[in-house]
Amino acid sequence: MGAEEKINMRKAFKVVILLGIVSLFADVTYEGARGITGPFLYLLGASATIVGFVGGLGELVGYGFRLISGYISDKTRKYWLMTTFGYLVNLIAIPLLAFAGNWWIASALIIAERFGKAIRTPARDTIISYASSNIGYGKGFALHEFIDQIGAIIGPLIVSGVIYFSKSYSNAFLLLGIPAFLSILTLLITIGIYPKPEKLEKEKEKVSDSGFGKVFYLFLLFTGLTVS
C-alpha cells in the first residue's frame, strides 16, 4: 500500500466516523422522540385512528421522498447541501414539538421530521459510499451503523428518564434539542474539513457489464418480502 493510499484511507475513516457521530446525536434526538409521539398526540386530543394515520403517513413520506431526493442529489451533486438541509428539517422539528398546542401542529412536525430524513439519507449515504470505497463498503457502512445505533439506544433511555422525573413530554422534547444541535455542529465541522466528498472516492476498476446474476434478484425478492 502506497503513502497516498494510506492517507486516503485515514481520511475515509475520519469521514465515516464523523458522519457516524452526526448520526449518533441525530438518533438520540429522533429515536428518543419516536417512542413518545403516539402518547403525545393522544394527550393533545388525537384519536387512535389519527395517531396510526400520522405514523403511517410519516413513514410513507420518509421512504417515498427518497426517490426524489436521491435523484436530485445525483443530478445536482450537492450532497452536503442536501444532507445539511435534511438534517436541519429532521432535527429542528423534534424540539418544536414542545411548543405544539394541538395535535394537528404536532402531526405536521412529526411528518416534517420524516420528510427531513428522506431528504438527507440518500445524499449522506452517497458521501459514505465515496469514503467507503477506500476502506471497503461493508466495513464503512457497518462502522457508521454501529456508531449510529449507539444513539438509538441512548435516546429512548434519556427520554424515559426525563418523563419519569419531570412527568412532562415538553421537557423531553426540549432536552432533545441539545443532541440535535450537537449533530448539526458535528456535520458543519465535517463539511469544513471535507468540503468535496467526491474526491474521497477511490478510482474505480473496470468491471464487465454482464448484467445482474440470479442471486441479485433473489436478494431483492427477499429484501422486499422482509421489509414490507
Coordinates of N, CA and C in Angstrom, one line a residue:
M1 N 0.8 -1.2 0.0 CA 0.0 0.0 0.0 C 0.9 1.2 0.0
G2 N 0.6 2.2 -0.9 CA 1.4 3.4 -1.1 C 1.0 4.4 0.0
A3 N 1.9 5.5 0.1 CA 1.6 6.5 1.0 C 0.3 7.2 0.8
E4 N 0.0 7.5 -0.5 CA -1.2 8.2 -0.9 C -2.5 7.4 -0.5
E5 N -2.4 6.1 -0.7 CA -3.5 5.2 -0.3 C -3.7 5.2 1.2
K6 N -2.6 5.2 2.0 CA -2.8 5.3 3.4 C -3.4 6.6 3.9
I7 N -3.0 7.7 3.2 CA -3.6 9.0 3.5 C -5.1 9.0 3.2
N8 N -5.5 8.5 2.1 CA -6.9 8.4 1.6 C -7.7 7.5 2.6
M9 N -7.1 6.4 3.0 CA -7.8 5.5 4.0 C -8.0 6.2 5.3
R10 N -7.0 7.0 5.8 CA -7.2 7.7 7.1 C -8.3 8.7 6.9
K11 N -8.3 9.4 5.8 CA -9.4 10.4 5.5 C -10.8 9.8 5.5
A12 N -10.8 8.6 4.8 CA -12.1 7.9 4.7 C -12.6 7.5 6.1
F13 N -11.7 6.9 6.9 CA -12.2 6.5 8.2 C -12.7 7.7 9.0
K14 N -12.0 8.9 8.9 CA -12.4 10.1 9.6 C -13.8 10.5 9.2
V15 N -14.0 10.5 7.9 CA -15.3 10.9 7.4 C -16.4 10.0 7.9
V16 N -16.2 8.7 7.8 CA -17.2 7.7 8.2 C -17.5 7.9 9.7
I17 N -16.4 8.0 10.5 CA -16.6 8.2 12.0 C -17.3 9.5 12.3
L18 N -16.9 10.6 11.6 CA -17.6 11.9 11.9 C -19.1 11.8 11.5
L19 N -19.4 11.2 10.4 CA -20.8 11.1 10.0 C -21.5 10.1 10.9
G20 N -20.8 9.1 11.5 CA -21.4 8.3 12.5 C -21.7 9.0 13.7
I21 N -20.9 10.0 14.1 CA -21.2 10.8 15.3 C -22.4 11.7 15.0
V22 N -22.4 12.2 13.8 CA -23.6 13.0 13.4 C -24.9 12.2 13.6
S23 N -24.8 11.0 13.0 CA -26.0 10.1 13.1 C -26.3 9.7 14.6
L24 N -25.2 9.5 15.4 CA -25.4 9.2 16.8 C -26.3 10.2 17.5
F25 N -25.9 11.5 17.4 CA -26.6 12.6 18.0 C -28.0 12.7 17.4
A26 N -28.1 12.5 16.1 CA -29.4 12.6 15.4 C -30.3 11.5 15.9
D27 N -29.8 10.3 16.1 CA -30.6 9.2 16.6 C -31.0 9.4 18.0
V28 N -30.2 10.0 18.8 CA -30.6 10.3 20.2 C -31.8 11.2 20.1
T29 N -31.8 12.1 19.2 CA -32.9 13.1 19.0 C -34.2 12.4 18.5
Y30 N -34.2 11.8 17.3 CA -35.5 11.3 16.8 C -35.9 9.9 17.3
E31 N -34.9 9.1 17.6 CA -35.3 7.8 18.2 C -35.8 8.0 19.6
G32 N -35.3 9.0 20.3 CA -35.8 9.3 21.6 C -37.2 9.8 21.5
A33 N -37.5 10.6 20.5 CA -38.8 11.2 20.4 C -39.9 10.3 19.8
R34 N -39.5 9.4 19.0 CA -40.4 8.5 18.3 C -41.2 7.6 19.3
G35 N -40.6 7.3 20.4 CA -41.3 6.4 21.3 C -42.4 7.1 22.1
I36 N -42.4 8.4 22.1 CA -43.5 9.2 22.8 C -44.4 10.0 21.9
T37 N -44.2 10.0 20.6 CA -45.0 10.8 19.8 C -46.5 10.3 19.8
G38 N -46.7 9.0 19.8 CA -48.0 8.5 19.9 C -48.8 8.9 21.1
P39 N -48.3 8.7 22.3 CA -48.9 9.1 23.5 C -49.1 10.7 23.6
F40 N -48.1 11.4 23.0 CA -48.2 12.8 23.0 C -49.3 13.3 22.1
L41 N -49.5 12.7 21.0 CA -50.6 13.1 20.1 C -52.0 12.8 20.8
Y42 N -52.0 11.6 21.5 CA -53.2 11.3 22.3 C -53.5 12.3 23.4
L43 N -52.5 12.7 24.0 CA -52.6 13.7 25.1 C -53.2 15.0 24.5
L44 N -52.8 15.3 23.3 CA -53.3 16.5 22.7 C -54.7 16.4 22.1
G45 N -55.3 15.2 22.2 CA -56.7 15.0 21.7 C -56.8 14.2 20.5
A46 N -55.8 13.6 19.9 CA -55.9 12.8 18.7 C -56.4 11.5 19.1
S47 N -57.2 10.9 18.2 CA -57.8 9.6 18.3 C -56.7 8.5 17.9
A48 N -57.0 7.3 18.3 CA -56.1 6.2 17.9 C -56.0 6.1 16.4
T49 N -57.1 6.4 15.7 CA -57.0 6.4 14.2 C -56.1 7.4 13.7
I50 N -56.1 8.6 14.2 CA -55.3 9.7 13.8 C -53.8 9.4 14.1
V51 N -53.6 8.9 15.3 CA -52.2 8.5 15.7 C -51.6 7.5 14.7
G52 N -52.4 6.5 14.4 CA -51.9 5.5 13.4 C -51.7 6.1 12.0
F53 N -52.7 6.9 11.6 CA -52.6 7.6 10.3 C -51.3 8.4 10.2
V54 N -51.1 9.2 11.2 CA -49.9 10.1 11.2 C -48.6 9.3 11.1
G55 N -48.6 8.2 11.9 CA -47.4 7.4 11.9 C -47.2 6.7 10.6
G56 N -48.2 6.2 9.9 CA -48.1 5.6 8.6 C -47.7 6.6 7.5
L57 N -48.4 7.8 7.6 CA -48.1 8.8 6.6 C -46.6 9.3 6.7
G58 N -46.2 9.4 8.0 CA -44.8 9.8 8.2 C -43.8 8.8 7.6
E59 N -44.1 7.5 7.7 CA -43.2 6.5 7.1 C -43.2 6.5 5.6
L60 N -44.5 6.8 5.1 CA -44.6 6.9 3.6 C -43.8 8.0 3.1
V61 N -43.9 9.2 3.7 CA -43.1 10.3 3.3 C -41.6 10.1 3.5
G62 N -41.3 9.4 4.6 CA -39.9 9.2 4.9 C -39.1 8.3 4.0
Y63 N -39.9 7.4 3.3 CA -39.3 6.5 2.4 C -39.6 6.9 0.9
G64 N -40.8 7.3 0.7 CA -41.2 7.7 -0.7 C -40.4 8.8 -1.3
F65 N -40.2 9.8 -0.5 CA -39.5 11.0 -1.0 C -38.0 10.8 -1.2
R66 N -37.5 9.6 -0.7 CA -36.1 9.3 -1.0 C -35.8 9.1 -2.5
L67 N -36.8 8.7 -3.2 CA -36.7 8.5 -4.7 C -36.4 9.9 -5.3
I68 N -37.1 10.9 -4.8 CA -37.0 12.2 -5.4 C -35.7 12.9 -4.9
S69 N -35.4 12.8 -3.6 CA -34.2 13.4 -3.1 C -32.9 12.8 -3.6
G70 N -33.0 11.4 -3.8 CA -31.8 10.7 -4.4 C -31.6 11.2 -5.8
Y71 N -32.6 11.4 -6.6 CA -32.5 11.8 -8.0 C -31.9 13.2 -8.0
I72 N -32.4 14.1 -7.1 CA -31.9 15.5 -7.1 C -30.4 15.5 -6.6
S73 N -30.1 14.7 -5.7 CA -28.7 14.6 -5.2 C -27.8 14.2 -6.3
D74 N -28.1 13.2 -7.1 CA -27.3 12.8 -8.2 C -27.2 13.8 -9.3
K75 N -28.4 14.5 -9.5 CA -28.4 15.4 -10.6 C -27.6 16.7 -10.3
T76 N -27.7 17.2 -9.1 CA -27.0 18.4 -8.7 C -25.6 18.2 -8.1
R77 N -25.5 17.0 -7.5 CA -24.2 16.6 -6.8 C -23.9 17.5 -5.7
K78 N -25.0 18.1 -5.1 CA -24.9 19.0 -3.9 C -25.2 18.1 -2.7
Y79 N -24.3 17.2 -2.5 CA -24.5 16.2 -1.4 C -24.5 16.8 0.0
W80 N -23.6 17.7 0.2 CA -23.5 18.3 1.6 C -24.8 19.2 1.8
L81 N -25.2 19.9 0.8 CA -26.3 20.8 0.9 C -27.6 20.0 1.2
M82 N -27.8 18.9 0.5 CA -29.0 18.1 0.7 C -28.9 17.5 2.1
T83 N -27.7 17.0 2.5 CA -27.6 16.4 3.8 C -27.9 17.4 4.9
T84 N -27.3 18.6 4.8 CA -27.5 19.6 5.8 C -29.0 20.1 5.9
F85 N -29.6 20.3 4.7 CA -31.0 20.7 4.7 C -31.9 19.7 5.4
G86 N -31.6 18.4 5.0 CA -32.4 17.3 5.6 C -32.2 17.2 7.1
Y87 N -31.0 17.3 7.5 CA -30.8 17.2 9.0 C -31.4 18.4 9.7
L88 N -31.4 19.5 9.1 CA -32.0 20.7 9.8 C -33.5 20.5 10.0
V89 N -34.1 20.1 8.9 CA -35.6 19.8 9.0 C -35.9 18.7 9.9
N90 N -35.1 17.6 9.8 CA -35.2 16.4 10.6 C -35.1 16.7 12.1
L91 N -34.2 17.5 12.4 CA -33.8 17.7 13.9 C -34.5 18.9 14.5
I92 N -34.8 19.9 13.8 CA -35.5 21.1 14.3 C -36.9 20.7 14.7
A93 N -37.5 19.9 13.9 CA -38.9 19.5 14.1 C -39.2 18.9 15.5
I94 N -38.2 18.2 16.0 CA -38.4 17.5 17.3 C -38.5 18.4 18.5
P95 N -37.5 19.4 18.7 CA -37.7 20.3 19.8 C -38.9 21.2 19.7
L96 N -39.3 21.5 18.5 CA -40.5 22.3 18.3 C -41.8 21.6 18.7
L97 N -41.8 20.3 18.9 CA -42.9 19.6 19.4 C -43.3 20.1 20.8
A98 N -42.3 20.6 21.5 CA -42.6 21.1 22.9 C -43.5 22.2 22.9
F99 N -43.6 22.9 21.8 CA -44.5 24.1 21.7 C -45.8 23.8 20.9
A100 N -46.0 22.6 20.5 CA -47.2 22.3 19.8 C -48.4 22.3 20.7
G101 N -49.4 23.2 20.4 CA -50.5 23.3 21.3 C -51.7 22.4 20.9
N102 N -51.7 21.8 19.8 CA -52.7 20.9 19.4 C -52.2 19.8 18.5
W103 N -53.0 18.7 18.3 CA -52.5 17.5 17.7 C -52.1 17.7 16.2
W104 N -52.8 18.6 15.5 CA -52.5 18.8 14.1 C -51.2 19.5 13.8
I105 N -50.8 20.4 14.7 CA -49.5 21.0 14.6 C -48.4 20.0 14.9
A106 N -48.7 19.2 16.0 CA -47.7 18.1 16.3 C -47.6 17.1 15.2
S107 N -48.7 16.8 14.6 CA -48.7 15.9 13.4 C -47.9 16.4 12.3
A108 N -48.0 17.7 12.0 CA -47.2 18.3 10.9 C -45.7 18.2 11.2
L109 N -45.4 18.4 12.4 CA -44.0 18.4 12.8 C -43.4 17.0 12.8
I110 N -44.2 16.0 13.1 CA -43.8 14.6 13.1 C -43.6 14.2 11.6
I111 N -44.5 14.6 10.7 CA -44.3 14.3 9.3 C -43.1 15.0 8.7
A112 N -42.9 16.3 9.2 CA -41.8 17.1 8.7 C -40.5 16.4 9.1
E113 N -40.4 15.8 10.3 CA -39.2 15.1 10.7 C -38.9 14.0 9.8
R114 N -39.9 13.2 9.4 CA -39.7 12.1 8.5 C -39.3 12.6 7.1
F115 N -39.9 13.8 6.7 CA -39.5 14.4 5.4 C -38.0 14.8 5.4
G116 N -37.6 15.3 6.5 CA -36.2 15.7 6.6 C -35.2 14.5 6.4
K117 N -35.6 13.4 7.0 CA -34.8 12.2 6.9 C -34.8 11.7 5.5
A118 N -35.9 11.8 4.8 CA -36.0 11.4 3.4 C -35.1 12.3 2.5
I119 N -34.9 13.5 2.9 CA -34.1 14.5 2.1 C -32.6 14.1 2.3
R120 N -32.2 13.9 3.5 CA -30.8 13.8 3.8 C -30.2 12.4 3.6
T121 N -31.0 11.3 3.7 CA -30.4 10.0 3.7 C -29.7 9.6 2.4
P122 N -30.3 9.8 1.2 CA -29.6 9.4 0.0 C -28.3 10.1 -0.2
A123 N -28.3 11.4 0.1 CA -27.1 12.2 -0.1 C -26.0 11.8 0.9
R124 N -26.4 11.6 2.2 CA -25.4 11.2 3.2 C -24.9 9.8 2.9
D125 N -25.7 8.9 2.4 CA -25.2 7.6 2.1 C -24.3 7.6 0.9
T126 N -24.5 8.5 0.0 CA -23.6 8.7 -1.1 C -22.2 9.1 -0.7
I127 N -22.2 10.0 0.3 CA -20.9 10.5 0.8 C -20.2 9.4 1.5
I128 N -21.0 8.6 2.3 CA -20.4 7.4 3.0 C -19.8 6.4 2.0
S129 N -20.5 6.2 0.9 CA -20.0 5.3 -0.2 C -18.7 5.8 -0.8
Y130 N -18.6 7.1 -1.0 CA -17.4 7.7 -1.5 C -16.2 7.3 -0.6
A131 N -16.4 7.6 0.7 CA -15.4 7.3 1.7 C -15.1 5.8 1.8
S132 N -16.2 5.0 1.8 CA -16.0 3.6 2.0 C -15.3 2.9 0.8
S133 N -15.2 3.5 -0.3 CA -14.5 2.9 -1.4 C -13.0 2.7 -1.1
N134 N -12.5 3.5 -0.1 CA -11.1 3.3 0.3 C -10.9 2.3 1.4
I135 N -12.0 2.0 2.1 CA -11.8 1.1 3.3 C -12.7 -0.2 3.1
G136 N -13.5 -0.3 2.1 CA -14.4 -1.4 2.0 C -15.8 -0.9 2.3
Y137 N -16.7 -1.2 1.3 CA -18.1 -0.7 1.5 C -18.8 -1.3 2.7
G138 N -18.6 -2.6 2.9 CA -19.2 -3.2 4.1 C -18.7 -2.7 5.4
K139 N -17.4 -2.5 5.4 CA -16.7 -2.0 6.6 C -17.2 -0.6 6.9
G140 N -17.2 0.3 5.9 CA -17.6 1.7 6.1 C -19.0 1.8 6.6
F141 N -20.0 1.1 5.9 CA -21.4 1.2 6.3 C -21.6 0.6 7.7
A142 N -20.9 -0.5 7.9 CA -21.0 -1.2 9.2 C -20.5 -0.3 10.4
L143 N -19.4 0.3 10.2 CA -18.9 1.2 11.2 C -19.8 2.4 11.5
H144 N -20.4 3.0 10.4 CA -21.3 4.1 10.5 C -22.6 3.6 11.3
E145 N -23.1 2.5 10.9 CA -24.3 1.9 11.5 C -24.1 1.6 13.0
F146 N -22.9 1.1 13.3 CA -22.6 0.8 14.7 C -22.6 2.0 15.6
I147 N -22.0 3.1 15.1 CA -22.0 4.3 15.9 C -23.4 4.9 15.9
D148 N -24.1 4.8 14.8 CA -25.5 5.3 14.7 C -26.4 4.6 15.8
Q149 N -26.3 3.3 15.9 CA -27.2 2.6 16.8 C -26.9 2.9 18.3
I150 N -25.7 3.4 18.6 CA -25.5 3.8 20.0 C -26.4 4.9 20.4
G151 N -26.6 5.8 19.4 CA -27.6 6.9 19.7 C -29.0 6.4 19.8
A152 N -29.3 5.4 19.0 CA -30.7 4.8 19.0 C -31.0 4.2 20.3
I153 N -30.0 3.7 21.1 CA -30.2 3.2 22.4 C -30.2 4.3 23.5
I154 N -29.4 5.2 23.3 CA -29.3 6.3 24.3 C -30.5 7.2 24.4
G155 N -31.0 7.5 23.2 CA -32.2 8.4 23.1 C -33.4 8.0 23.9
P156 N -33.9 6.8 23.7 CA -35.1 6.4 24.5 C -34.8 6.4 26.0
L157 N -33.6 6.0 26.3 CA -33.2 6.0 27.8 C -33.3 7.4 28.4
I158 N -32.8 8.3 27.7 CA -32.8 9.7 28.1 C -34.2 10.2 28.3
V159 N -35.0 10.0 27.3 CA -36.4 10.4 27.3 C -37.2 9.7 28.4
S160 N -37.0 8.4 28.6 CA -37.6 7.7 29.7 C -37.3 8.4 31.0
G161 N -36.0 8.7 31.2 CA -35.6 9.3 32.5 C -36.3 10.7 32.7
V162 N -36.3 11.5 31.6 CA -36.9 12.8 31.7 C -38.4 12.8 32.1
I163 N -39.1 11.9 31.4 CA -40.5 11.8 31.7 C -40.8 11.2 33.0
Y164 N -39.9 10.3 33.5 CA -40.1 9.7 34.8 C -40.0 10.7 35.9
F165 N -39.0 11.6 35.8 CA -38.7 12.6 36.8 C -39.5 13.9 36.7
S166 N -39.8 14.3 35.4 CA -40.5 15.6 35.3 C -41.9 15.4 34.9
K167 N -42.3 14.2 34.5 CA -43.7 14.0 34.1 C -44.2 15.0 33.0
S168 N -43.2 15.3 32.1 CA -43.5 16.3 31.0 C -43.0 15.9 29.7
Y169 N -43.8 15.7 28.7 CA -43.4 15.5 27.3 C -42.6 16.7 26.8
S170 N -43.1 17.8 27.1 CA -42.5 19.1 26.6 C -41.0 19.2 27.0
N171 N -40.7 18.8 28.3 CA -39.4 18.9 28.8 C -38.5 17.9 28.0
A172 N -39.0 16.7 27.7 CA -38.3 15.7 26.9 C -37.9 16.2 25.5
F173 N -38.9 16.8 24.9 CA -38.7 17.3 23.5 C -37.7 18.5 23.5
L174 N -37.8 19.3 24.5 CA -36.8 20.4 24.6 C -35.4 19.9 24.9
L175 N -35.3 18.9 25.7 CA -33.9 18.4 26.0 C -33.3 17.8 24.8
L176 N -34.1 17.2 23.9 CA -33.6 16.6 22.7 C -33.1 17.6 21.7
G177 N -33.3 18.9 22.0 CA -32.7 19.9 21.2 C -31.2 20.0 21.4
I178 N -30.7 19.5 22.5 CA -29.2 19.5 22.7 C -28.5 18.6 21.8
P179 N -28.9 17.3 21.7 CA -28.2 16.4 20.8 C -28.5 16.8 19.3
A180 N -29.6 17.4 19.1 CA -29.9 17.9 17.7 C -28.9 19.0 17.3
F181 N -28.6 19.9 18.2 CA -27.6 20.9 18.0 C -26.2 20.3 17.8
L182 N -25.9 19.4 18.6 CA -24.6 18.7 18.5 C -24.4 18.0 17.2
S183 N -25.5 17.4 16.7 CA -25.5 16.7 15.4 C -25.2 17.7 14.3
I184 N -25.9 18.8 14.3 CA -25.7 19.8 13.2 C -24.3 20.4 13.3
L185 N -23.8 20.7 14.5 CA -22.5 21.2 14.7 C -21.4 20.3 14.2
T186 N -21.5 19.0 14.5 CA -20.6 18.0 14.0 C -20.6 17.9 12.5
L187 N -21.8 18.0 11.9 CA -22.0 17.9 10.5 C -21.3 19.1 9.8
L188 N -21.4 20.3 10.4 CA -20.8 21.5 9.8 C -19.2 21.4 9.9
I189 N -18.8 20.8 11.0 CA -17.3 20.6 11.2 C -16.8 19.7 10.1
T190 N -17.6 18.6 9.9 CA -17.2 17.6 8.8 C -17.1 18.2 7.5
I191 N -18.1 19.1 7.2 CA -18.2 19.8 5.9 C -17.0 20.7 5.7
G192 N -16.6 21.4 6.8 CA -15.4 22.3 6.8 C -14.1 21.5 6.5
I193 N -14.0 20.3 7.0 CA -12.8 19.5 6.8 C -12.8 18.9 5.5
Y194 N -13.9 18.4 5.0 CA -14.0 17.7 3.7 C -15.1 18.2 2.9
P195 N -14.9 19.4 2.3 CA -15.9 20.1 1.5 C -16.3 19.4 0.2
K196 N -15.4 18.6 -0.3 CA -15.7 17.9 -1.6 C -15.6 16.4 -1.4
P197 N -16.7 15.7 -0.9 CA -16.6 14.3 -0.6 C -16.3 13.4 -1.8
E198 N -16.7 13.9 -3.0 CA -16.5 13.0 -4.2 C -15.0 12.8 -4.5
K199 N -14.1 13.6 -3.9 CA -12.7 13.4 -4.1 C -12.1 12.3 -3.2
L200 N -13.0 11.8 -2.3 CA -12.6 10.7 -1.5 C -12.7 9.4 -2.2
E201 N -13.5 9.4 -3.3 CA -13.8 8.1 -4.0 C -12.6 7.5 -4.6
K202 N -12.4 6.3 -4.4 CA -11.2 5.5 -5.0 C -11.5 5.3 -6.4
E203 N -10.4 5.4 -7.2 CA -10.6 5.2 -8.7 C -11.2 3.8 -8.9
K204 N -12.2 3.8 -9.7 CA -12.9 2.5 -9.9 C -12.2 1.6 -10.9
E205 N -12.2 0.4 -10.6 CA -11.7 -0.6 -11.5 C -12.7 -1.0 -12.6
K206 N -12.3 -1.3 -13.8 CA -13.2 -1.7 -14.8 C -13.8 -3.1 -14.5
V207 N -15.1 -3.1 -14.7 CA -15.8 -4.4 -14.4 C -16.6 -4.7 -15.7
S208 N -16.9 -6.0 -15.9 CA -17.6 -6.4 -17.0 C -19.1 -6.1 -16.9
D209 N -19.7 -5.6 -17.9 CA -21.1 -5.2 -17.9 C -22.0 -6.4 -18.4
S210 N -22.0 -7.4 -17.6 CA -22.7 -8.6 -18.0 C -24.1 -8.8 -17.4
G211 N -24.6 -7.7 -16.7 CA -25.9 -7.8 -16.1 C -25.8 -8.4 -14.7
F212 N -27.0 -8.5 -14.0 CA -27.0 -9.0 -12.7 C -27.3 -10.5 -12.7
G213 N -26.8 -11.2 -11.8 CA -27.0 -12.6 -11.7 C -28.3 -13.0 -10.9
K214 N -28.6 -14.3 -10.9 CA -29.8 -14.7 -10.2 C -29.8 -14.4 -8.7
V215 N -28.6 -14.5 -8.1 CA -28.5 -14.2 -6.7 C -29.0 -12.8 -6.3
F216 N -28.7 -11.8 -7.2 CA -29.1 -10.4 -7.0 C -30.6 -10.3 -6.9
Y217 N -31.3 -10.9 -7.9 CA -32.7 -10.8 -7.9 C -33.4 -11.6 -6.8
L218 N -32.8 -12.7 -6.3 CA -33.3 -13.4 -5.2 C -33.1 -12.5 -3.9
F219 N -32.0 -11.8 -3.9 CA -31.8 -10.9 -2.7 C -32.8 -9.8 -2.7
L220 N -33.1 -9.2 -3.9 CA -34.1 -8.2 -4.0 C -35.5 -8.7 -3.5
L221 N -35.8 -9.9 -4.0 CA -37.1 -10.5 -3.6 C -37.2 -10.7 -2.1
F222 N -36.1 -11.3 -1.5 CA -36.0 -11.5 0.0 C -36.2 -10.2 0.7
T223 N -35.4 -9.2 0.3 CA -35.5 -7.9 0.9 C -36.9 -7.3 0.9
G224 N -37.5 -7.3 -0.3 CA -38.8 -6.8 -0.5 C -39.9 -7.5 0.4
L225 N -39.8 -8.8 0.6 CA -40.7 -9.5 1.4 C -40.5 -9.3 2.9
T226 N -39.3 -9.1 3.3 CA -39.0 -9.0 4.7 C -39.2 -7.6 5.2
V227 N -39.1 -6.6 4.4 CA -39.3 -5.2 4.9 C -40.7 -4.7 4.6
S228 N -41.5 -5.4 3.8 CA -42.9 -5.0 3.5 C -43.8 -5.2 4.7

